[in-house]
CSV table of C-alpha atoms in Angstrom, one decimal:
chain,number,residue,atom,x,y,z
H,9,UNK,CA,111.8,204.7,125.6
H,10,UNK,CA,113.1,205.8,129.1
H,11,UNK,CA,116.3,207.6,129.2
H,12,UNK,CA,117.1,204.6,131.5
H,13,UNK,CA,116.7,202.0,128.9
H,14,UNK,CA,119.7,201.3,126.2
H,15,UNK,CA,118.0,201.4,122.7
H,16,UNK,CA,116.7,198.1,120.8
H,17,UNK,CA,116.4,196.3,117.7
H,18,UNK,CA,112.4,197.1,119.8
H,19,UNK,CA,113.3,201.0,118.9
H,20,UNK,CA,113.2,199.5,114.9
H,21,UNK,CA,109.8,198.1,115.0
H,22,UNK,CA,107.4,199.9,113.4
H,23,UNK,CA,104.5,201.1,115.9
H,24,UNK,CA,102.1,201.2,112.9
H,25,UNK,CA,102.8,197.5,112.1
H,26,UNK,CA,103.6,196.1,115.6
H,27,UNK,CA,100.9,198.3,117.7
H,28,UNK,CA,100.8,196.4,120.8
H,29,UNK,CA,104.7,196.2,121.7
H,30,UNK,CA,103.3,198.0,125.0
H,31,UNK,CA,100.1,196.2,126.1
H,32,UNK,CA,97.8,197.0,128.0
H,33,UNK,CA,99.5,198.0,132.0
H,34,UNK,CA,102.3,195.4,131.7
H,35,UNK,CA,105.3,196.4,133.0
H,36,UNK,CA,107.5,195.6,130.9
H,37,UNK,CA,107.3,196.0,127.0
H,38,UNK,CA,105.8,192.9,125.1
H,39,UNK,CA,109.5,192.2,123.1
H,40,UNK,CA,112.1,191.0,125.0
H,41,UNK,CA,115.6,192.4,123.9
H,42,UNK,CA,117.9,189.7,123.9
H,43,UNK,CA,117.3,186.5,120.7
H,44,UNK,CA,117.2,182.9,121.0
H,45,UNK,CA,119.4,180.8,118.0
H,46,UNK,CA,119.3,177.7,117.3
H,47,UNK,CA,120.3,175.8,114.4
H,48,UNK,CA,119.0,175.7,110.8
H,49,UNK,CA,118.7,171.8,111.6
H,50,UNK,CA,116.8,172.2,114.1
H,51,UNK,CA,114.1,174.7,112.1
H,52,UNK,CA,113.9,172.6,109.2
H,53,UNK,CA,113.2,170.0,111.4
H,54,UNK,CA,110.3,172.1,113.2
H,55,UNK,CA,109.2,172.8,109.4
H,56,UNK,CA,108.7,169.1,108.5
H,57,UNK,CA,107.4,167.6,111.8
H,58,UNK,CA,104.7,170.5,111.0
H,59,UNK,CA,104.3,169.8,107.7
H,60,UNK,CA,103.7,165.9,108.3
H,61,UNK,CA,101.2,166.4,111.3
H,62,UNK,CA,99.5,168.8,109.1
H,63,UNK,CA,99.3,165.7,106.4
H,64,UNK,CA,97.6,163.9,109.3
H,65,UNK,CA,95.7,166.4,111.2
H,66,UNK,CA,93.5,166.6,107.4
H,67,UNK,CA,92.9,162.8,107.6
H,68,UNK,CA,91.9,162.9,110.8
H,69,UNK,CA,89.6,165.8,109.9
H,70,UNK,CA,88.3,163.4,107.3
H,71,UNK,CA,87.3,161.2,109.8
H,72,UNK,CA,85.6,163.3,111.8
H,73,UNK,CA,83.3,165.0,109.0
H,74,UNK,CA,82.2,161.0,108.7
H,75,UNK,CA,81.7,160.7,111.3
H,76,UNK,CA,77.7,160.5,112.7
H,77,UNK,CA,76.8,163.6,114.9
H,78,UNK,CA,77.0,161.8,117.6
H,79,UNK,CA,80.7,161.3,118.1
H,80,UNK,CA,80.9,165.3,116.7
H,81,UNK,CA,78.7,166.4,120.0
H,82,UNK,CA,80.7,163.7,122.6
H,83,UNK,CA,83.8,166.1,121.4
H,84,UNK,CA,81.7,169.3,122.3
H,85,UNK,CA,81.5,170.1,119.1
H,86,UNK,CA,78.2,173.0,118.9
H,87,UNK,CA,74.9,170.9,117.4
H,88,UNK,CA,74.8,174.3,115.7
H,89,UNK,CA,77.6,174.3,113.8
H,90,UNK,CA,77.4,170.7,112.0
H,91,UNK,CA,75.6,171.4,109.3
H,92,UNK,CA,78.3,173.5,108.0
H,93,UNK,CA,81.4,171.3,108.8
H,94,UNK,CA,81.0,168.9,105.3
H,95,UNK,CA,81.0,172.2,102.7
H,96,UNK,CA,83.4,171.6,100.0
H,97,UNK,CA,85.8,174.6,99.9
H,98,UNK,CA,88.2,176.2,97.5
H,99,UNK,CA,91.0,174.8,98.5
H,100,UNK,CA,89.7,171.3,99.6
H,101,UNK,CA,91.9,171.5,103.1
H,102,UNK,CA,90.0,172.0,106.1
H,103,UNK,CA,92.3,174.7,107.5
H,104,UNK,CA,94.3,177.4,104.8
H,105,UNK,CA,96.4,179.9,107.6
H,106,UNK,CA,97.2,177.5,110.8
H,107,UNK,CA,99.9,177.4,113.5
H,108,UNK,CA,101.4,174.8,115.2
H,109,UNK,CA,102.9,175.1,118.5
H,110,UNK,CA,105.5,173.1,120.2
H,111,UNK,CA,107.5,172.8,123.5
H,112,UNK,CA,111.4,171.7,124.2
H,113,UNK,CA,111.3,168.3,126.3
H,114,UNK,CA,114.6,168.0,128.8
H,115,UNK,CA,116.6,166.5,126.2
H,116,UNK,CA,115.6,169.6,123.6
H,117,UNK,CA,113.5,167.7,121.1
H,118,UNK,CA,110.5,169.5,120.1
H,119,UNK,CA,107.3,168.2,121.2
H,120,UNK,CA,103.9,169.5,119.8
H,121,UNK,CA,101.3,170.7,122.0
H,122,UNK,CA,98.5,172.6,120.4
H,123,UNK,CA,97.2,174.1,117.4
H,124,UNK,CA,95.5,177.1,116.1
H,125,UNK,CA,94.0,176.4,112.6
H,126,UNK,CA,90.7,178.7,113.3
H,127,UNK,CA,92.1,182.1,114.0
H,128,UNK,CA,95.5,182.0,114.4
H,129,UNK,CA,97.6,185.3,115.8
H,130,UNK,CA,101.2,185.6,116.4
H,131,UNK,CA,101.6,186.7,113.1
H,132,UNK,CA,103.0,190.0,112.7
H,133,UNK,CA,105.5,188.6,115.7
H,134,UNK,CA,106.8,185.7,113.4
H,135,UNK,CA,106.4,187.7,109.6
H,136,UNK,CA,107.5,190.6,110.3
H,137,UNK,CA,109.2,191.9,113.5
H,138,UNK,CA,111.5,188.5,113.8
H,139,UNK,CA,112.9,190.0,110.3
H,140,UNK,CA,113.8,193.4,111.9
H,141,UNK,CA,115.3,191.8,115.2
H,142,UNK,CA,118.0,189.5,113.0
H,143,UNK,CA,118.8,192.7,110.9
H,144,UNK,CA,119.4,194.7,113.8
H,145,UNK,CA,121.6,192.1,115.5
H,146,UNK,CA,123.1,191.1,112.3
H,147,UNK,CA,122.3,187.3,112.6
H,148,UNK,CA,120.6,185.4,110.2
H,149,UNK,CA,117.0,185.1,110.1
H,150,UNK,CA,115.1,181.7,109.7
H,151,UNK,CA,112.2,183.4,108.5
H,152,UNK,CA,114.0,185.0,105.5
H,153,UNK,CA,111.3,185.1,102.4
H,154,UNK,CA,108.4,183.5,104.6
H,155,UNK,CA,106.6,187.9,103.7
H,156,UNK,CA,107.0,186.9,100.3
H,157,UNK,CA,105.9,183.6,101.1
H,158,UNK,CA,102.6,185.0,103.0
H,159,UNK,CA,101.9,187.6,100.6
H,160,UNK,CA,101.8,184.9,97.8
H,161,UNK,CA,99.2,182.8,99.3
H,162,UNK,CA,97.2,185.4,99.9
H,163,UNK,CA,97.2,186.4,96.5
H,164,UNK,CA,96.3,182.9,95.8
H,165,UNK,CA,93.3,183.0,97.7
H,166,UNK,CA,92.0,186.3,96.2
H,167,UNK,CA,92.6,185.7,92.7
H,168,UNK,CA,90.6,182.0,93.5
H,169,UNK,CA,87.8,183.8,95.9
H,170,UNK,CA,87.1,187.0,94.3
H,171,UNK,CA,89.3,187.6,91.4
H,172,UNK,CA,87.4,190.8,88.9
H,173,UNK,CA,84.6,189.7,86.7
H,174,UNK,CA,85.6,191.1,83.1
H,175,UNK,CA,82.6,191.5,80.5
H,176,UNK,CA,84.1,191.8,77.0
H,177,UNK,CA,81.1,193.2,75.3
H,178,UNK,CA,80.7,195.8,77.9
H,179,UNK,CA,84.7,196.4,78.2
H,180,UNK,CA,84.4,196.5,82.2
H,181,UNK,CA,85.8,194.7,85.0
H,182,UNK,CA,83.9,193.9,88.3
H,183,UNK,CA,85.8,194.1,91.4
H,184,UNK,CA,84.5,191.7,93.5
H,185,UNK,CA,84.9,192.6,97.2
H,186,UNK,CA,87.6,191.1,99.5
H,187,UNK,CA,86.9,192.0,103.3
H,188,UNK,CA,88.9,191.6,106.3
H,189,UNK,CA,87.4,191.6,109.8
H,190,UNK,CA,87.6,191.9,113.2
H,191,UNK,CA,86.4,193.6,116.8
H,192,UNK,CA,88.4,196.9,116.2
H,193,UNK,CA,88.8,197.7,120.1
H,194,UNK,CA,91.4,194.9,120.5
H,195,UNK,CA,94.9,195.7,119.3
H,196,UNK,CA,96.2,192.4,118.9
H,197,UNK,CA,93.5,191.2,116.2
H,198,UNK,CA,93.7,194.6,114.8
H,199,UNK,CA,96.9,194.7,113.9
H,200,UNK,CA,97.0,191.1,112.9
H,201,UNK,CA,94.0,191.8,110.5
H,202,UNK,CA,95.3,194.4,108.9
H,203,UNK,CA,98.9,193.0,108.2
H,204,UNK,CA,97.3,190.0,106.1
H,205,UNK,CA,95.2,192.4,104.5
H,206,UNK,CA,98.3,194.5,103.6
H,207,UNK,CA,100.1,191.8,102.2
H,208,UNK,CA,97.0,190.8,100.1
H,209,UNK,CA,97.2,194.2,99.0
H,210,UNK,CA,100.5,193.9,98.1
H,211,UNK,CA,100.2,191.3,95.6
H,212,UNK,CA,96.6,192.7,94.2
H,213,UNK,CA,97.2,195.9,93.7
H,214,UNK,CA,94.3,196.3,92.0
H,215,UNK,CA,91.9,194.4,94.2
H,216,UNK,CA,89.1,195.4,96.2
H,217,UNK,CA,90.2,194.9,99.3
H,218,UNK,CA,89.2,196.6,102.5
H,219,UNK,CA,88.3,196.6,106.0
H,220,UNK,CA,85.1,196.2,107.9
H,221,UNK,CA,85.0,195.9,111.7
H,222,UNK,CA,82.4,193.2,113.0
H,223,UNK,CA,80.6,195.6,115.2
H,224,UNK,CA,79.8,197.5,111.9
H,225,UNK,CA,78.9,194.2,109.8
H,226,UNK,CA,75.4,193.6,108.8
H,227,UNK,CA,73.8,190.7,107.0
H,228,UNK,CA,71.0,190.0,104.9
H,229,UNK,CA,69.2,187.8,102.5
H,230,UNK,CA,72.1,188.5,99.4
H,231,UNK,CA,75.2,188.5,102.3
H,232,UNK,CA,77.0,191.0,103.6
H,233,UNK,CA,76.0,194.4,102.0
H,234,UNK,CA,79.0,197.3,102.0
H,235,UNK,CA,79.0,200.9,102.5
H,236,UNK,CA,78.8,201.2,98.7
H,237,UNK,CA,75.9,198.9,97.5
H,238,UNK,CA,78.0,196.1,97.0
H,239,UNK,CA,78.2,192.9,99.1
H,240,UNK,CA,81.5,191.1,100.5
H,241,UNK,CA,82.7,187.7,97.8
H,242,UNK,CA,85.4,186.3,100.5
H,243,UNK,CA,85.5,187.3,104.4
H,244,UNK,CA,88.6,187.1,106.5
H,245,UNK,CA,87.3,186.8,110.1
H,246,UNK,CA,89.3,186.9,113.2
H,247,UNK,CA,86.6,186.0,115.1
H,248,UNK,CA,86.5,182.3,116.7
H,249,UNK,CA,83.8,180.5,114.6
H,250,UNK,CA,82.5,178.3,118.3
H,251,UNK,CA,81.5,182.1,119.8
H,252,UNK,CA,80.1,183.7,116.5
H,253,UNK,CA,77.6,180.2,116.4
H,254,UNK,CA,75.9,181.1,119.9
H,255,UNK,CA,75.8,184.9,118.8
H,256,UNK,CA,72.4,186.7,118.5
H,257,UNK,CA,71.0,189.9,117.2
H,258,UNK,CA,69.4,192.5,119.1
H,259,UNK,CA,65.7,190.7,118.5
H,260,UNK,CA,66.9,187.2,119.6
H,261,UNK,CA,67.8,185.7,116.1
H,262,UNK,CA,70.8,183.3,115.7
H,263,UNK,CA,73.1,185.5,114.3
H,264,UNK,CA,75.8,183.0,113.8
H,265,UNK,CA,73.4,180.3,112.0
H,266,UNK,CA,71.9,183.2,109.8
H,267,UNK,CA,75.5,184.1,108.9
H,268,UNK,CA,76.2,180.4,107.9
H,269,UNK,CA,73.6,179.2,106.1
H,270,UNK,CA,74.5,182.8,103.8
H,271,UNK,CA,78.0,180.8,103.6
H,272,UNK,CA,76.3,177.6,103.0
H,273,UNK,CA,74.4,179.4,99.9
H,274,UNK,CA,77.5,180.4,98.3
H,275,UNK,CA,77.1,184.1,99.0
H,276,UNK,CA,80.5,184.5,100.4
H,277,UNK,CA,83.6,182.5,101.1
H,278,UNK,CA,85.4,182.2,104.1
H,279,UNK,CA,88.8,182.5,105.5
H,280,UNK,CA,89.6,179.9,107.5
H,281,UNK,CA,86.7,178.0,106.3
H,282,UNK,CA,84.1,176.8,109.5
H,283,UNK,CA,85.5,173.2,109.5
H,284,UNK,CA,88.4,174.6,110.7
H,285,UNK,CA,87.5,174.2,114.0
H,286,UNK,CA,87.6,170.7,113.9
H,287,UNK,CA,91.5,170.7,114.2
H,288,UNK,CA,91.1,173.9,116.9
H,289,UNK,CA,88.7,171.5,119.3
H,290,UNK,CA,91.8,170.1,121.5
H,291,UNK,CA,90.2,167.3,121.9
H,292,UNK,CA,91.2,166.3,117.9
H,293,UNK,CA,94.8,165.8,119.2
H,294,UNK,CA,93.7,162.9,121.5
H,295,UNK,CA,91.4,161.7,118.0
H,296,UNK,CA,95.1,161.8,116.0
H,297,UNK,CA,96.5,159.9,119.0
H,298,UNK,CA,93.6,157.6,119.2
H,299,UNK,CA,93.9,156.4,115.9
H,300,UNK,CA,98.1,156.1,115.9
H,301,UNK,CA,97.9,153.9,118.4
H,302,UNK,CA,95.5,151.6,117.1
H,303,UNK,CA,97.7,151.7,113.6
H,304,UNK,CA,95.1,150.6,111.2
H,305,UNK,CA,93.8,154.5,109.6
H,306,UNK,CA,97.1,155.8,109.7
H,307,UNK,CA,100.4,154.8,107.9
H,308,UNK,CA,103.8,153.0,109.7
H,309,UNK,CA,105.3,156.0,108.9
H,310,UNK,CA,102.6,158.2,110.5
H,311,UNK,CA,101.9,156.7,113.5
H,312,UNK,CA,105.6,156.7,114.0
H,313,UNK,CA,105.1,160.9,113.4
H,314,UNK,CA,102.7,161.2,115.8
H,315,UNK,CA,104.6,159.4,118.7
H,316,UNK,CA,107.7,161.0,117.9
H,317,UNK,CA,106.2,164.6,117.9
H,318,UNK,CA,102.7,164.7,119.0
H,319,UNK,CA,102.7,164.9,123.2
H,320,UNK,CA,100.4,162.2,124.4
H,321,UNK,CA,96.6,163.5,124.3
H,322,UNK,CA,93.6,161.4,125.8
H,323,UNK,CA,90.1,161.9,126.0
H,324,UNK,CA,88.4,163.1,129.5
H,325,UNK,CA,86.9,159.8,129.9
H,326,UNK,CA,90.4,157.8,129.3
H,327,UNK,CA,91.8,160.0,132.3
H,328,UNK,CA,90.8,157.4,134.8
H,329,UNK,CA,92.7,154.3,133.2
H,330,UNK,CA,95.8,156.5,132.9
H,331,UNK,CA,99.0,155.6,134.8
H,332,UNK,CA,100.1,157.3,137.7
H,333,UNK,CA,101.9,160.6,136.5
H,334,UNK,CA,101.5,164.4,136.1
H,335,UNK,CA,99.1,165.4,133.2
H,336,UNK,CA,98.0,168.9,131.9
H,337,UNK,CA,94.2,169.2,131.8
H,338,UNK,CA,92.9,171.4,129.0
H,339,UNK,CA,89.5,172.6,128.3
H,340,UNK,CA,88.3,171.8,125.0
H,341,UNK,CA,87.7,175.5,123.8
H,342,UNK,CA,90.1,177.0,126.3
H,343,UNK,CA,92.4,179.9,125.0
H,344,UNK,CA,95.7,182.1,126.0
H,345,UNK,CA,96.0,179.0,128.8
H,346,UNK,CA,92.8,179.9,130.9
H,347,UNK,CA,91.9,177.5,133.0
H,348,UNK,CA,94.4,175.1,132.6
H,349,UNK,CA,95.4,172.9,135.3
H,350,UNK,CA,98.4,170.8,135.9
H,351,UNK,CA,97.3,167.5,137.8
H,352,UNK,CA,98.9,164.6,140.1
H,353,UNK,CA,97.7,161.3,139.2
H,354,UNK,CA,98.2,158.9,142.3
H,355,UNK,CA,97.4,155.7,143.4
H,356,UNK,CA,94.2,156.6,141.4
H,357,UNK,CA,93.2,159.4,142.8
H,358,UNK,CA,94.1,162.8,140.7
H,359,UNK,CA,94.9,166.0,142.6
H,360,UNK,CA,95.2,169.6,140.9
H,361,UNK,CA,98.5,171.1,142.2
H,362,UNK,CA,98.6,174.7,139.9
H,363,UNK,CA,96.1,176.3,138.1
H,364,UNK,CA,97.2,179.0,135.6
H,365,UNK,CA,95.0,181.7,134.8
H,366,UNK,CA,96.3,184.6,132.7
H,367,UNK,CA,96.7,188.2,134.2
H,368,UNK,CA,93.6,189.0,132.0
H,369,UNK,CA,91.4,186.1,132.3
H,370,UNK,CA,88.5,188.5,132.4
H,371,UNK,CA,89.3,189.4,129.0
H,372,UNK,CA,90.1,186.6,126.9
H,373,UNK,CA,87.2,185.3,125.2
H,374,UNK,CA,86.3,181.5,124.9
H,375,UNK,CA,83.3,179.1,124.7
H,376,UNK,CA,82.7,177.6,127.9
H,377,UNK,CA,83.8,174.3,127.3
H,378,UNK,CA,82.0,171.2,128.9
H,379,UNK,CA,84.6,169.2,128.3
H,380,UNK,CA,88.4,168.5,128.3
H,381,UNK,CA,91.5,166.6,127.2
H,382,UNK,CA,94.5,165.3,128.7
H,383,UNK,CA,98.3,165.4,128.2
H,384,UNK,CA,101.2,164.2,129.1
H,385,UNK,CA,103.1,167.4,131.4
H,386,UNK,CA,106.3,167.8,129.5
H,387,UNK,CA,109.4,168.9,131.8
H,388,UNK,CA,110.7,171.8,130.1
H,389,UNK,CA,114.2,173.3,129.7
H,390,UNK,CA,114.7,177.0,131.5
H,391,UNK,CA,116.3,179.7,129.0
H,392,UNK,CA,117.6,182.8,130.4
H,393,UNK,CA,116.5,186.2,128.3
H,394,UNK,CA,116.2,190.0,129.2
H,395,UNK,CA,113.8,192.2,129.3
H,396,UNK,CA,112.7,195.8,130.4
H,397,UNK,CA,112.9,195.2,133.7
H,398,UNK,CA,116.2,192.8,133.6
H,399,UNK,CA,116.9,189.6,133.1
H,400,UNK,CA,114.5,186.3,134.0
H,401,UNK,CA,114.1,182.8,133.4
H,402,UNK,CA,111.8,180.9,131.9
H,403,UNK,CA,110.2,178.2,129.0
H,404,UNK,CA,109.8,178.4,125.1
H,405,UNK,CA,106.4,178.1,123.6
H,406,UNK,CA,108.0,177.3,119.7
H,407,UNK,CA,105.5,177.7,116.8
H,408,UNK,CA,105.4,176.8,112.8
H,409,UNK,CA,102.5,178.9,110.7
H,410,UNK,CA,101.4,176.4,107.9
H,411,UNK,CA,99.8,178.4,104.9
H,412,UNK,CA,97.7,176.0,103.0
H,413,UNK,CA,99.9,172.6,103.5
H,414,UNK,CA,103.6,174.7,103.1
H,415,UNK,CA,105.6,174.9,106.4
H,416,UNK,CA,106.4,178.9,106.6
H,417,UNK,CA,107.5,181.7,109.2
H,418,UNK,CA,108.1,180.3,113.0
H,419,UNK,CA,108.1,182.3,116.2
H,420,UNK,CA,109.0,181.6,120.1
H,421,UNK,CA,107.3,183.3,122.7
H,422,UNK,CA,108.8,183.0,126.7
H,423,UNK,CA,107.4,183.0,129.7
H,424,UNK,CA,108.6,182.5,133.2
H,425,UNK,CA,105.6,179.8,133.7
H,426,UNK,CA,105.8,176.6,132.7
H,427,UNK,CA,102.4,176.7,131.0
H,428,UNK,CA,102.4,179.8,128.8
H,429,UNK,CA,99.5,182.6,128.8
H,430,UNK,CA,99.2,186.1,127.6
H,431,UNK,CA,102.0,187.2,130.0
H,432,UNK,CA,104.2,185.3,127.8
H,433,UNK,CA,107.2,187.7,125.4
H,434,UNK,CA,107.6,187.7,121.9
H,435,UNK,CA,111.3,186.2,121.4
H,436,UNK,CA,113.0,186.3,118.2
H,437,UNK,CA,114.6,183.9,116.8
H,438,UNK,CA,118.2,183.4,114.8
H,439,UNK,CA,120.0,180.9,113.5
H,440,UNK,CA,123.0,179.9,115.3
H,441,UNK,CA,126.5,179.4,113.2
């Protein structure tokens, strides 16, 4: 801190939990130092639009894992990846650790835009530093018990994945290895990684639970052997499951489909299972609103969900029979907002008037996609906030994590562009009086 700067609830955060509150050559800090309240209405609301849409985001799934290959590959799903997207897992949902994301329309309803149910950050954010911001401003915090919350499903998933083998006879228990993993060399997933694997920790204290970075991972025919002879029961990966398919080893093999047919054998679980990416292609949010407007898979009561909350999502190929309007265009495995475009549809004839690319573009990693999705440009309320280098406008990206099918901690980033990237700030939220 600057001798300039007046101290922070920032100052509180711990730098071993939250190690990117400086990133990269930013400017300013990632925090910003002033909250954002709204009232407990209006987060229990955000809690149960989530928790419905989640309801029909696994239906949809449903539908999709029917489906023939065919209509998988016209959404640019990877042929590679579909023989592993109809595996019965543990938990029988196709996504356990997910976040939705919503925007405010002009009249301050929250409309959903996106969601992350493959590898989902934001975490330590929302779980922990959104607690130590209400404390220090002595508001009250709408993510009070959502740590306890987090650190009991991930207990739940240990003791079901690799709970200890006990052999009476013998009188010895088998740890059976829990690993969490990511590309070491980029804070963000680092610190993200090892926050859940704390909190699994936390509740399995006597667990075999560590860490192995991906660059250090190797796999053969029994799995994922460990330092000490012993091979991995359930993986964590913070690694998007559409990059690890096309990844190779040093002799040319297909890494990612060696890797999956291990999973496929039973030799490990994983966390989020592969079919989670079935909910992370952004074309499955033009699927949902596909089938709530034809009203015959879906409930009354669903279809009326999805129009009250989901933002209007089309396929590419419905672009052309759209009205006349302005639509965001969205590349099917796009991330951090690369490559998004905001587009003038008139007199049939589209025209792209902005298109955002992040300070780091270079950096973010995503599958070329060759293919995209359409919705409906929602005009967003400004909010005021400060930050280290004063005070600026700008829009709320609002998020709900879902753990399993349970609503839990939500989070607001803002960002003085309409269309969010990784320039956005982490903004806590309170609950207004």
């Amino acid at each position: 801190m600057s001798s300039t700067q007046k101290e922070t609830y920032i100052d509180a955060l711990d730098p071993t939990i939250f190690t990117y509150i400086q990133y990269g050559d930013y400017a300013d800090r990632y925090p910003t130092h002033t909250v954002q309240e709204f009232s407990q209405d209006f987060y229990d609301e955000m809690r149960r639009a989530s928790a419905g849409l989640f309801r029909i985001f696994c239906k949809a799934a449903q539908v999709l894992q029917n489906a023939p290959d065919d209509f998988a590959r016209a959404m640019d799903l990877p042929r590679e990846l579909l023989p592993y997207l109809r595996i019965p897992n543990a938990f029988g949902l196709p996504t356990w650790l997910s976040r939705f994301d919503f925007v405010l329309d002009k009249k301050g309803h929250i409309r959903m835009v996106e969601i992350n149910a493959d590898t989902p950050c934001f975490i330590v954010e929302s779980f922990y530093a959104n607690v130590v911001a209400a404390a220090y401003h002595g508001r009250r915090d709408p993510n009070a018990g959502t740590r306890t919350q987090l650190r009991d499903f991930l207990t739940r998933i240990h003791n079901q994945l690799a709970a200890p083998i006990a052999d009476l006879k013998r009188q010895t228990l088998t740890h059976r290895p829990f690993v969490f993993s990511c590309f070491d060399d980029y804070p963000e997933d680092l610190a993200t990684t090892r926050f859940l694997m704390e909190q699994m920790q936390e509740g399995v204290p006597h667990g075999d639970i560590r860490f192995l970075s991906f660059y250090e991972m190797e796999i053969d025919d029994k799995g994922i052997p460990l330092i000490d002879s012993r091979y991995a029961t359930a993986l964590y990966r913070l690694h998007p499951m559409e990059i690890l398919i096309d990844e190779r080893t040093e002799d040319g093999e297909p890494l990612g489909a060696l890797f999956l047919d291990l999973y496929k054998e039973g030799k490990f679980a994983l966390m989020n299972p592969p079919e989670a990416i079935l909910l992370q292609n952004k074309s499955f949010m033009a699927l949902v609103y596909a089938l709530a407007r034809t009203e015959q898979f879906l409930t009354a009561e669903e279809c009326a969900l999805i129009r009250r909350y989901l933002v209007p999502s089309y396929f590419e190929e419905d672009f052309a029979a759209l009205m006349d309007g302005t639509y965001i265009r969205k590349e099917i495995w796009g991330r951090e907002g690369k490559n998004v475009r905001l587009v003038e549809k008139q007199g049939g004839h589209a025209k792209t008037v902005h298109e955002k690319q992040p300070d780091n573009a270079d950096e973010i990693i995503c599958r070329p996609s060759r293919a995209a999705m359409y919705q409906d440009f929602v005009r967003q309320p400004r909010f005021v906030h400060t930050v280290d280098s004063g005070t600026i406008e700008g829009c709320l990206t609002l998020s709900c994590f879902m753990l399993f099918d349970t609503p839990s901690a939500v989070g607001a980033r803002f960002s003085p562009a309409e269309i969010a990237g990784t320039e956005a700030y982490f903004l806590p939220l309170v609950i207004g009086s």
